[in-house]
PDB file of C-alpha atoms in Angstrom:
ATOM      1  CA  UNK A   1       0.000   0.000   0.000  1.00  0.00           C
ATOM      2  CA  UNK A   2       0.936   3.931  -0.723  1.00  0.00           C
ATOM      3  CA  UNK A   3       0.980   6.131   2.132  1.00  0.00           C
ATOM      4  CA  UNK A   4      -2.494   7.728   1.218  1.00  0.00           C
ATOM      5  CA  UNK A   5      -3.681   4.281   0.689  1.00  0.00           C
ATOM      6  CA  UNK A   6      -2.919   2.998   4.519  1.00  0.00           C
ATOM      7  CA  UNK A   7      -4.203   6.926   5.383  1.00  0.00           C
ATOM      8  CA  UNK A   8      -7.669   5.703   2.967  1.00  0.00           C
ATOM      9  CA  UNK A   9      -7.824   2.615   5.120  1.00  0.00           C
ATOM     10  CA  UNK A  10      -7.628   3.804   8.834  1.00  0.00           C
ATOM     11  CA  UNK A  11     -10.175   6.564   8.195  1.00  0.00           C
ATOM     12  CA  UNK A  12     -12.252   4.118   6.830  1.00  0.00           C
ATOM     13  CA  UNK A  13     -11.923   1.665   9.528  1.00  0.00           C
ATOM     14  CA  UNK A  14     -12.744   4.523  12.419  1.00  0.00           C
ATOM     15  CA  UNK A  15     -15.835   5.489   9.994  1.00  0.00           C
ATOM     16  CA  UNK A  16     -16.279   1.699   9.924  1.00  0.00           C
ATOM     17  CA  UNK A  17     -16.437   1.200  13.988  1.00  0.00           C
ATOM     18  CA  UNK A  18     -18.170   4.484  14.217  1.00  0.00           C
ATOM     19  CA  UNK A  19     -20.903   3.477  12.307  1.00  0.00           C
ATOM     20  CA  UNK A  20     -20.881  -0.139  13.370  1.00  0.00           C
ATOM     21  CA  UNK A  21     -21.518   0.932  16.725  1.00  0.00           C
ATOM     22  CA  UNK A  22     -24.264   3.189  16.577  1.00  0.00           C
ATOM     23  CA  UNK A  23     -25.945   1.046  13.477  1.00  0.00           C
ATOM     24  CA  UNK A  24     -24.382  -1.507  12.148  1.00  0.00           C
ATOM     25  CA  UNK A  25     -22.905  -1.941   8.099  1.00  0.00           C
ATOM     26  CA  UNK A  26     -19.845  -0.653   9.050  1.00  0.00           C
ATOM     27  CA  UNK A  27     -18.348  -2.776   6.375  1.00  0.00           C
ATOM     28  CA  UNK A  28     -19.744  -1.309   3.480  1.00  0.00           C
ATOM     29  CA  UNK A  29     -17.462   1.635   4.137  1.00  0.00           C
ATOM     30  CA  UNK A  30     -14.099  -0.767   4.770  1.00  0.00           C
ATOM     31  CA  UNK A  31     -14.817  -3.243   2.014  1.00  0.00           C
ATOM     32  CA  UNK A  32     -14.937  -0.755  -1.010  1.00  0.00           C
ATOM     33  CA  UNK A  33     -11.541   0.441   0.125  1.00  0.00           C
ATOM     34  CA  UNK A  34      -9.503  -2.316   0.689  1.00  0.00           C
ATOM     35  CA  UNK A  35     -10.664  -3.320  -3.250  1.00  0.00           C
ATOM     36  CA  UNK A  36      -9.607   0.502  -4.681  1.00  0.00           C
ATOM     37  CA  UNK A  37      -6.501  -0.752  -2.853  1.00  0.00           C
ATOM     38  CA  UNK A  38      -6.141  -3.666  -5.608  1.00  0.00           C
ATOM     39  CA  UNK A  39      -6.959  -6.274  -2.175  1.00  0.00           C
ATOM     40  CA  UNK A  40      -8.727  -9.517  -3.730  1.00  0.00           C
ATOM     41  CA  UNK A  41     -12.527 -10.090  -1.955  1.00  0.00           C
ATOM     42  CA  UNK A  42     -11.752 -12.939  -0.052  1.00  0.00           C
ATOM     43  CA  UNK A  43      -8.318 -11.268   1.016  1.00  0.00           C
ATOM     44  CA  UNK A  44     -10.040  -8.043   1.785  1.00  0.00           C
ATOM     45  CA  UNK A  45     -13.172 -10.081   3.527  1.00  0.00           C
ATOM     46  CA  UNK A  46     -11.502 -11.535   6.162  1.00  0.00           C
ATOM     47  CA  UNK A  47      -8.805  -8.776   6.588  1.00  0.00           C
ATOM     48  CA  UNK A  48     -11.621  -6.887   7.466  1.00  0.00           C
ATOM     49  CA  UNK A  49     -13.332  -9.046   9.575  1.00  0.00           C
ATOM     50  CA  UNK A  50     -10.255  -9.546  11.628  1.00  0.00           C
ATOM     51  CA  UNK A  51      -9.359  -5.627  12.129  1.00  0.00           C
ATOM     52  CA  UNK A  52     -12.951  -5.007  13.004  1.00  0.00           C
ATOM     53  CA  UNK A  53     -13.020  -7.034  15.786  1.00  0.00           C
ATOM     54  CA  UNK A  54     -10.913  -4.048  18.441  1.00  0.00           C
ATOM     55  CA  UNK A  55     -13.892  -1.991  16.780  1.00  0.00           C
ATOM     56  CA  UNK A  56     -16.991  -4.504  18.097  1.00  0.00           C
ATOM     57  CA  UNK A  57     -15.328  -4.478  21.429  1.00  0.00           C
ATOM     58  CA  UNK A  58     -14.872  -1.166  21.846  1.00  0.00           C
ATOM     59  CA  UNK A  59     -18.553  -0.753  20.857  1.00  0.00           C
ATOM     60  CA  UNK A  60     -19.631  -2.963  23.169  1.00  0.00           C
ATOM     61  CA  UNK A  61     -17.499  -1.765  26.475  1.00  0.00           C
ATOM     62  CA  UNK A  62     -19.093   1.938  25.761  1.00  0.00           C
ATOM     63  CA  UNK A  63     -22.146   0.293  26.062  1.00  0.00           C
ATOM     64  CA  UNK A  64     -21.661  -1.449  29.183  1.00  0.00           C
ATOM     65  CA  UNK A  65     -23.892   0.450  30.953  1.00  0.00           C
ATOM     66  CA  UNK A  66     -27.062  -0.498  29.144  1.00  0.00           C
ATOM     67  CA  UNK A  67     -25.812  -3.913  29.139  1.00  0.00           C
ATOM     68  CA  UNK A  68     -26.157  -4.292  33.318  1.00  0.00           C
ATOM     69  CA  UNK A  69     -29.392  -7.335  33.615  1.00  0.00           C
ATOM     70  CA  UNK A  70     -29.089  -8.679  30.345  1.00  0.00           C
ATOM     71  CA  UNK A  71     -25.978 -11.134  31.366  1.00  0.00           C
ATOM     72  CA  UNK A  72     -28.662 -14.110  30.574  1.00  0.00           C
ATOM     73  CA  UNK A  73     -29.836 -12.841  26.995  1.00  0.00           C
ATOM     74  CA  UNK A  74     -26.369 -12.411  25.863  1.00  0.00           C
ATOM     75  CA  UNK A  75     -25.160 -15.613  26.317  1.00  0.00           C
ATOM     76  CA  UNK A  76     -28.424 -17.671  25.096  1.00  0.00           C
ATOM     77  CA  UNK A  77     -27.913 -14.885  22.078  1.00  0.00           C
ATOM     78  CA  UNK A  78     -24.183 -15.400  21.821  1.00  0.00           C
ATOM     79  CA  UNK A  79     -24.314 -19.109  21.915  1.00  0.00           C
ATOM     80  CA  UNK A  80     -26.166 -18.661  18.758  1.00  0.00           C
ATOM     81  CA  UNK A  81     -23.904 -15.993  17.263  1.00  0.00           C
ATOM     82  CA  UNK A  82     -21.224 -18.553  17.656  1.00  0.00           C
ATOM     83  CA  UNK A  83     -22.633 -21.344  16.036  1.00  0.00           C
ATOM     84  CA  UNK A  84     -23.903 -18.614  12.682  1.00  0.00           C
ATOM     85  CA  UNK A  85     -20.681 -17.192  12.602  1.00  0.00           C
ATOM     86  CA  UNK A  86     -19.068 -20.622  12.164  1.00  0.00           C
ATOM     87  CA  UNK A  87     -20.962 -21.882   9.491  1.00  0.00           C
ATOM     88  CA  UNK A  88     -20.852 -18.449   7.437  1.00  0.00           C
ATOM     89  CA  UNK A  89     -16.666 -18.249   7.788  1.00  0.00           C
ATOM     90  CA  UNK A  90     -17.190 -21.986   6.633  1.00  0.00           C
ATOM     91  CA  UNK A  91     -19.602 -21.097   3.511  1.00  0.00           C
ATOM     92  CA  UNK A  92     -17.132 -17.835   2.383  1.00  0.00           C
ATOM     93  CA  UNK A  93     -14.161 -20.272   1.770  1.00  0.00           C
ATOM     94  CA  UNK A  94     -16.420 -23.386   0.175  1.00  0.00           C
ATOM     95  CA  UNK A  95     -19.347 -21.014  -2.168  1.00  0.00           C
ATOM     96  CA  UNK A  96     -19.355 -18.992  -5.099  1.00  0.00           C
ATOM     97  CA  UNK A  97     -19.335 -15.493  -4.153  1.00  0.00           C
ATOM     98  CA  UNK A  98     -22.798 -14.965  -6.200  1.00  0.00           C
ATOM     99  CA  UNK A  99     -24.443 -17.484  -3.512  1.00  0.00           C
ATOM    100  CA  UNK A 100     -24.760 -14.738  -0.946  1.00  0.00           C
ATOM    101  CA  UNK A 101     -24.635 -11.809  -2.944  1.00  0.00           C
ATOM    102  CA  UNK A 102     -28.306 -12.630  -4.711  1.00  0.00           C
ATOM    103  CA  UNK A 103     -30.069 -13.212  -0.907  1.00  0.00           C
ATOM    104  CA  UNK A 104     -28.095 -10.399   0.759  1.00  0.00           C
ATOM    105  CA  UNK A 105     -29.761  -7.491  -0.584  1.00  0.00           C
ATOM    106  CA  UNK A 106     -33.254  -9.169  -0.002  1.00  0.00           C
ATOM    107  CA  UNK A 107     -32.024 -10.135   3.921  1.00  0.00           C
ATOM    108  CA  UNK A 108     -31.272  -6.449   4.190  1.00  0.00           C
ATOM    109  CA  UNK A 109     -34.336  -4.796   2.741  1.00  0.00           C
ATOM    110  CA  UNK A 110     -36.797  -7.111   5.028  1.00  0.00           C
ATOM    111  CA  UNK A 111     -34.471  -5.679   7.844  1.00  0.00           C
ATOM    112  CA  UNK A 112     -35.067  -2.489   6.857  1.00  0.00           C
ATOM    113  CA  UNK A 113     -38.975  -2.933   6.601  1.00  0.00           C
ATOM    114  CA  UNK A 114     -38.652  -5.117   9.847  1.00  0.00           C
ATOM    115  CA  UNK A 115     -37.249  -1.600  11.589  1.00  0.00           C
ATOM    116  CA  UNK A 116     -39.781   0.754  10.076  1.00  0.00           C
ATOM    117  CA  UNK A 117     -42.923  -1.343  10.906  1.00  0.00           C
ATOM    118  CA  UNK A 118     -41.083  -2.632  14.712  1.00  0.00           C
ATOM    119  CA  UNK A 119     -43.006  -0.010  16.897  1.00  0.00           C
ATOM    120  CA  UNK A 120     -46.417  -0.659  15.264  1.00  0.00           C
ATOM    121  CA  UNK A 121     -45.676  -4.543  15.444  1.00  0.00           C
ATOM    122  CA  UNK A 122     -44.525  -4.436  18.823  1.00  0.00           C
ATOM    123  CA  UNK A 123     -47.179  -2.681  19.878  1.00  0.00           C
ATOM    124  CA  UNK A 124     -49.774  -4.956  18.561  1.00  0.00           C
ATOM    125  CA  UNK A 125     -48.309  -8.300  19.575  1.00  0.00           C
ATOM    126  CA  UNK A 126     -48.233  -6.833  23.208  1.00  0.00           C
ATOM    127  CA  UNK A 127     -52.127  -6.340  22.389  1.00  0.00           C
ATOM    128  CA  UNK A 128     -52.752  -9.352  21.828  1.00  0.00           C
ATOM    129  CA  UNK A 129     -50.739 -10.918  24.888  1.00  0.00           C
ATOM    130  CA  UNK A 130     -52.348  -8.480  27.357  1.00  0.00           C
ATOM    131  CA  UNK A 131     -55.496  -9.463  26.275  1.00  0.00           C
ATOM    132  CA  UNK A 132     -54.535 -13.611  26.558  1.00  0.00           C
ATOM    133  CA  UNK A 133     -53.032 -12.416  29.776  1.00  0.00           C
ATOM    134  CA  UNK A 134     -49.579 -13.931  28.364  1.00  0.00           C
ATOM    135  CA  UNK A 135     -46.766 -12.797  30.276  1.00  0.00           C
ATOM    136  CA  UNK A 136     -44.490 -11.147  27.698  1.00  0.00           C
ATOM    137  CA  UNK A 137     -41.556 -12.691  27.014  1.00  0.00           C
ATOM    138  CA  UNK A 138     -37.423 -10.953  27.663  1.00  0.00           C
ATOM    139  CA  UNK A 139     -36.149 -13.539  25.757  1.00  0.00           C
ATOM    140  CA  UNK A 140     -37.484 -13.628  22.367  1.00  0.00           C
ATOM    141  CA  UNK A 141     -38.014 -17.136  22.529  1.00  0.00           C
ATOM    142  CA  UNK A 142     -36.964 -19.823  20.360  1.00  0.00           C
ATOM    143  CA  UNK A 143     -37.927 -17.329  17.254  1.00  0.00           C
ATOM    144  CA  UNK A 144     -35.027 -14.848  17.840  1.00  0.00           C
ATOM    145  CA  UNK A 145     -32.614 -17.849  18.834  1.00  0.00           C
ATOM    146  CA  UNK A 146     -33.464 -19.065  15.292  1.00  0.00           C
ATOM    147  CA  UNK A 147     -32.667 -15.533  13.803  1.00  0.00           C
ATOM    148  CA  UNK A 148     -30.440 -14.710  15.516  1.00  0.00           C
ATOM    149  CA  UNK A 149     -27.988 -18.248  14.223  1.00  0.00           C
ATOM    150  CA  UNK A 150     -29.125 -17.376  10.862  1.00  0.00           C
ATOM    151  CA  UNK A 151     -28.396 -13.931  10.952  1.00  0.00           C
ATOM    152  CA  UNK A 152     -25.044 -14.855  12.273  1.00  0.00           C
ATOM    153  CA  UNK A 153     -24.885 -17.519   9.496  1.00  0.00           C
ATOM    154  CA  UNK A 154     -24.965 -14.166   7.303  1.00  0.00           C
ATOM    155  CA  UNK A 155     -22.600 -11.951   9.028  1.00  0.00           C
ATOM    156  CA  UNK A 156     -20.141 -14.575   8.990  1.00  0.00           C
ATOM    157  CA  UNK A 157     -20.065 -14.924   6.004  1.00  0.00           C
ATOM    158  CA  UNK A 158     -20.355 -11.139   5.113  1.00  0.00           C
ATOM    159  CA  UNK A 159     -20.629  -8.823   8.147  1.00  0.00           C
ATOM    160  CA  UNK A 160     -22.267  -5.840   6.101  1.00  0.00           C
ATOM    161  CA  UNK A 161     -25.950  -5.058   7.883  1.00  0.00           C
ATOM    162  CA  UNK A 162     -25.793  -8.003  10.362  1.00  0.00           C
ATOM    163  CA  UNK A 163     -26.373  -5.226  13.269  1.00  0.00           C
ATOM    164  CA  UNK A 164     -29.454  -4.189  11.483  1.00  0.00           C
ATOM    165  CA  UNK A 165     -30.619  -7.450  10.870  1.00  0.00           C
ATOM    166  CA  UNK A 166     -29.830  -8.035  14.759  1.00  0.00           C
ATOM    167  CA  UNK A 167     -31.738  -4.979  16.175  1.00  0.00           C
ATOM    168  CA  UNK A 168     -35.007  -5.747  13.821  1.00  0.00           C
ATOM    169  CA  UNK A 169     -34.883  -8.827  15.399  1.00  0.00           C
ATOM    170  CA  UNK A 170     -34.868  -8.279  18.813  1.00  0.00           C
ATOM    171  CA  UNK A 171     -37.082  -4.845  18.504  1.00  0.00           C
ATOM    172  CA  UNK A 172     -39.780  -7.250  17.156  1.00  0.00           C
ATOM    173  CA  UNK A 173     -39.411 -10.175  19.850  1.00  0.00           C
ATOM    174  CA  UNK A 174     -38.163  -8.350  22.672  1.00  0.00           C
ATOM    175  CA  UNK A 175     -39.898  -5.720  24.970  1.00  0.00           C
ATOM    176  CA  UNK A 176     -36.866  -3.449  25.776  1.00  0.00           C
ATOM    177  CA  UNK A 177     -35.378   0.215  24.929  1.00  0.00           C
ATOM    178  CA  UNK A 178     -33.388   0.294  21.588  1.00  0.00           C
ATOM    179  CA  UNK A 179     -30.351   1.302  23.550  1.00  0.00           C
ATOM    180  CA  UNK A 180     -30.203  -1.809  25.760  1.00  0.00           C
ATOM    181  CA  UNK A 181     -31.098  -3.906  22.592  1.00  0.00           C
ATOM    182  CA  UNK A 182     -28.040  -1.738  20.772  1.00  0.00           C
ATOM    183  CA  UNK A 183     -25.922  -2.896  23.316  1.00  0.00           C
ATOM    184  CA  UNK A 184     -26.433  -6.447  22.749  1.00  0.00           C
ATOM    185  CA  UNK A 185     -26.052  -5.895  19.124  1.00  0.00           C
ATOM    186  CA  UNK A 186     -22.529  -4.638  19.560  1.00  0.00           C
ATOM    187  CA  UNK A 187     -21.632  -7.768  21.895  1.00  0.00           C
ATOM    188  CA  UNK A 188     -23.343 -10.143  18.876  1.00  0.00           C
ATOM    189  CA  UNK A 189     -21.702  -8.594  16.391  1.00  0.00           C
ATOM    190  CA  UNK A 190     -18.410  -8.992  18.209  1.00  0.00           C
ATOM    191  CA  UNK A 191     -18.541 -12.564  18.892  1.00  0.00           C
ATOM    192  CA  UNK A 192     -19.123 -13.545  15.009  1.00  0.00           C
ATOM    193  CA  UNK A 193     -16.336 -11.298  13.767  1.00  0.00           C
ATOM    194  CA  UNK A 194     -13.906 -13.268  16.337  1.00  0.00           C
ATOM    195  CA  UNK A 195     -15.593 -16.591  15.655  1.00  0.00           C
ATOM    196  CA  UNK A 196     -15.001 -16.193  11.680  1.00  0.00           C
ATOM    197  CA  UNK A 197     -11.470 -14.362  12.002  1.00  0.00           C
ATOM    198  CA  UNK A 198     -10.182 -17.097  14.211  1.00  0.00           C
ATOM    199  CA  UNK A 199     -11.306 -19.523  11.295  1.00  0.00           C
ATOM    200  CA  UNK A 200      -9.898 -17.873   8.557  1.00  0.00           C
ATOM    201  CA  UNK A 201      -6.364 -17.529  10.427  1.00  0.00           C
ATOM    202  CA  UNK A 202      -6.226 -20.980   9.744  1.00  0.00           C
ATOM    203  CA  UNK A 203      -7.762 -21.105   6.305  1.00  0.00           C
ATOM    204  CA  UNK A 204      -7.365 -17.964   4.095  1.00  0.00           C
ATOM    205  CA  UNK A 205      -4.575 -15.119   3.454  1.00  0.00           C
ATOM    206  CA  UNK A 206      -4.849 -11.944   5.507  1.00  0.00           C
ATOM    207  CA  UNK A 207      -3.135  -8.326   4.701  1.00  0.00           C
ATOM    208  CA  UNK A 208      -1.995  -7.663   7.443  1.00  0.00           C
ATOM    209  CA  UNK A 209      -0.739  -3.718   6.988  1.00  0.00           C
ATOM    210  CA  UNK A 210      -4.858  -3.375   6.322  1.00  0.00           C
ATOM    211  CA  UNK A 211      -5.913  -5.632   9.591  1.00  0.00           C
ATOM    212  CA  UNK A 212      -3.457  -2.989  11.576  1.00  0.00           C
ATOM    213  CA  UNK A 213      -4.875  -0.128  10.670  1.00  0.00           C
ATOM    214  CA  UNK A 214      -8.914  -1.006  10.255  1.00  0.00           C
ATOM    215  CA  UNK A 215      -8.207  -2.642  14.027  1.00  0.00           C
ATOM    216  CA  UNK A 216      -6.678   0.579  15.557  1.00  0.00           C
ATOM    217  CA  UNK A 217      -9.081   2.827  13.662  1.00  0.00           C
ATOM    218  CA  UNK A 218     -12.162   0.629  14.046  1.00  0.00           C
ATOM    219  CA  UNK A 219     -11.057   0.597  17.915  1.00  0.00           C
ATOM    220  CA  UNK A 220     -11.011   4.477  18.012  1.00  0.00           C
ATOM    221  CA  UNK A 221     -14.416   4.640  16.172  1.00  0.00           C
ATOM    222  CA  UNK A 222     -15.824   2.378  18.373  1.00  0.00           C
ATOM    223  CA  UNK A 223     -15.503   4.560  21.381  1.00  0.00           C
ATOM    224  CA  UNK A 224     -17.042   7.775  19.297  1.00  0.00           C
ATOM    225  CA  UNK A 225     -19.823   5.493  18.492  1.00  0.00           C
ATOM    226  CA  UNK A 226     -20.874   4.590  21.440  1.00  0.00           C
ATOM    227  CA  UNK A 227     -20.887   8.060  22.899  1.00  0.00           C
ATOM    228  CA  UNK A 228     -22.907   9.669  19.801  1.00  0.00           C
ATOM    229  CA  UNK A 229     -25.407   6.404  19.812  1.00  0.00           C
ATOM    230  CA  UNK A 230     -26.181   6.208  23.240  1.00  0.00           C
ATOM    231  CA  UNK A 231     -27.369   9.870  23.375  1.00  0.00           C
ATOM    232  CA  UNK A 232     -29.957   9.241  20.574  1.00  0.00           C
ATOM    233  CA  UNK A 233     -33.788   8.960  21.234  1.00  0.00           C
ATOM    234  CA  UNK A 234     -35.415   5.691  19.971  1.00  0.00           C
ATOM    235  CA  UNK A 235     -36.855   7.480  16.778  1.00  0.00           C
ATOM    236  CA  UNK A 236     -33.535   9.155  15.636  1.00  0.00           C
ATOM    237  CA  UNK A 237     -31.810   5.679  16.124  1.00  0.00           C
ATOM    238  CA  UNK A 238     -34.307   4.331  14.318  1.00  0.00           C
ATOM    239  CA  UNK A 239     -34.637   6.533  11.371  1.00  0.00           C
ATOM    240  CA  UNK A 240     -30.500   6.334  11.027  1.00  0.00           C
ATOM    241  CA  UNK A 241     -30.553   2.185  10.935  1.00  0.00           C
ATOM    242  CA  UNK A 242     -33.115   3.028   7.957  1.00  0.00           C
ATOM    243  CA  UNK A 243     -31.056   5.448   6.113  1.00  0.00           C
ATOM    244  CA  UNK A 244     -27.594   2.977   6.136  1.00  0.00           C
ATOM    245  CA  UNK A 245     -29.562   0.099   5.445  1.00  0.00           C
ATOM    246  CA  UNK A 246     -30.979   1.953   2.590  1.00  0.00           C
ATOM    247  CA  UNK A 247     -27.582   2.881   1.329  1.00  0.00           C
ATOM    248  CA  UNK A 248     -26.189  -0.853   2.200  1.00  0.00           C
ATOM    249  CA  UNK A 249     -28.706  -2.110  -0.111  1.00  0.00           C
ATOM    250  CA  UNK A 250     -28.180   0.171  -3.121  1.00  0.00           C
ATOM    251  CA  UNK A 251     -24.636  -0.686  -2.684  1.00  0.00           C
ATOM    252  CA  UNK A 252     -24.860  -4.183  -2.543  1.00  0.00           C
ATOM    253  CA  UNK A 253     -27.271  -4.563  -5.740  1.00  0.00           C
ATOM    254  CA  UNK A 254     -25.193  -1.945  -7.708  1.00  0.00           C
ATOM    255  CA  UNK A 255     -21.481  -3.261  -6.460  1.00  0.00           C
TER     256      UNK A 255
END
């Protein structure tokens, strides 16, 4: 890499845990520059994967606070995580790249419609359990377990928009503020970076000039994140996982 090159990378990678922390599709921002760089996509895939991982933590310690009580949902979710992430490092080194890349852009948009319609839903499922005098469930159930694995399938394989998939999840199945749920986005998305980096150490080629800098500028990002997103109201957070979705999706159907 040329000096402005390595310069191109680390700002991405702080934009890159920035975003990732607030929203999520962080790697929409990294990806596109490690291939102007000349990188190949599997190369640049899991050299990004690995030197966004200081970037997920970080998220998730600035969030610690909102993560106090929810010790019990993060492993049941992480447990999952672990097993998605897995399977999608396995898929990225055994399928053709156009596998994913048809389903990804639908995965995304039904996130994105998931998020929009989440308060209305949410509100009317809680209808209908008040009035069957269900108690209403913290754990999402055996739904969000299931969506959670195959959104981790996903972000294994290609982390862009996992943390909007996550948070559409969990805002429909779980009765808690977007913050909290935020916060164990961050964690999630941490675990199936590490889980698929670890497997491609021992599988696939890494630059490692490109993991050094995304990991120290994701890390810094990370922390500005999570001091920007946790002062945003519900709506606001909301209305910004719509816009990068939005701009995920046009990018991965016109990439």
């Amino acid at each position: 890499m040329t000096i402005w090159e390595m310069l191109a990378v680390f700002v991405a990678g702080t934009c890159a845990g920035t975003i990732n922390a607030m929203v999520g599709s962080g790697t929409l921002i990294t990806f596109p520059v490690l291939l102007a760089t000349g990188m190949p996509p599997v190369t640049a895939t899991v050299s990004n994967a690995l030197g966004l991982i200081p970037g997920a933590v970080s998220g998730a310690i600035g969030y610690r606070a909102e993560l106090t009580g929810q010790r019990r949902r993060v492993i049941r979710l992480g447990a999952a995580a672990v097993c998605g992430g897995l399977c999608g490092a396995i898929l990225l080194v055994s399928l053709p790249s156009t596998a994913f890349e048809t389903i990804v852009p639908i995965l995304v948009s039904l996130a994105l419609v998931l998020v929009i319609l989440q308060p209305r839903l949410a509100k009317t499922v809680q209808r209908r359990r008040e009035r069957r005098n269900v108690i209403t469930k913290t754990d999402g159930g055996p739904l969000l377990i299931g969506g959670v694995l195959t959104a981790s399938i996903y972000g294994g394989y290609f982390t862009a928009a996992q943390g909007i998939i996550y948070m559409s999840l969990m805002g429909m199945l779980i009765d808690e503020e977007m913050q909290r749920l935020n916060a164990v986005k961050n964690v999630l998305a941490a675990i199936v970076n590490t889980i698929a980096a670890l497997f491609f150490l021992f599988v696939a080629h890494f630059d490692w000039t490109a993991v050094v800098l995304i990991a120290v500028g994701s890390a810094i990002g990370g922390q500005i994140g999570a001091k920007v997103g946790r002062r945003l109201s519900p709506t606001v957070l909301r209305g910004l996982i719509v816009v990068v979705g939005t701009v995920a999706v046009v990018q991965l159907v016109t990439r």
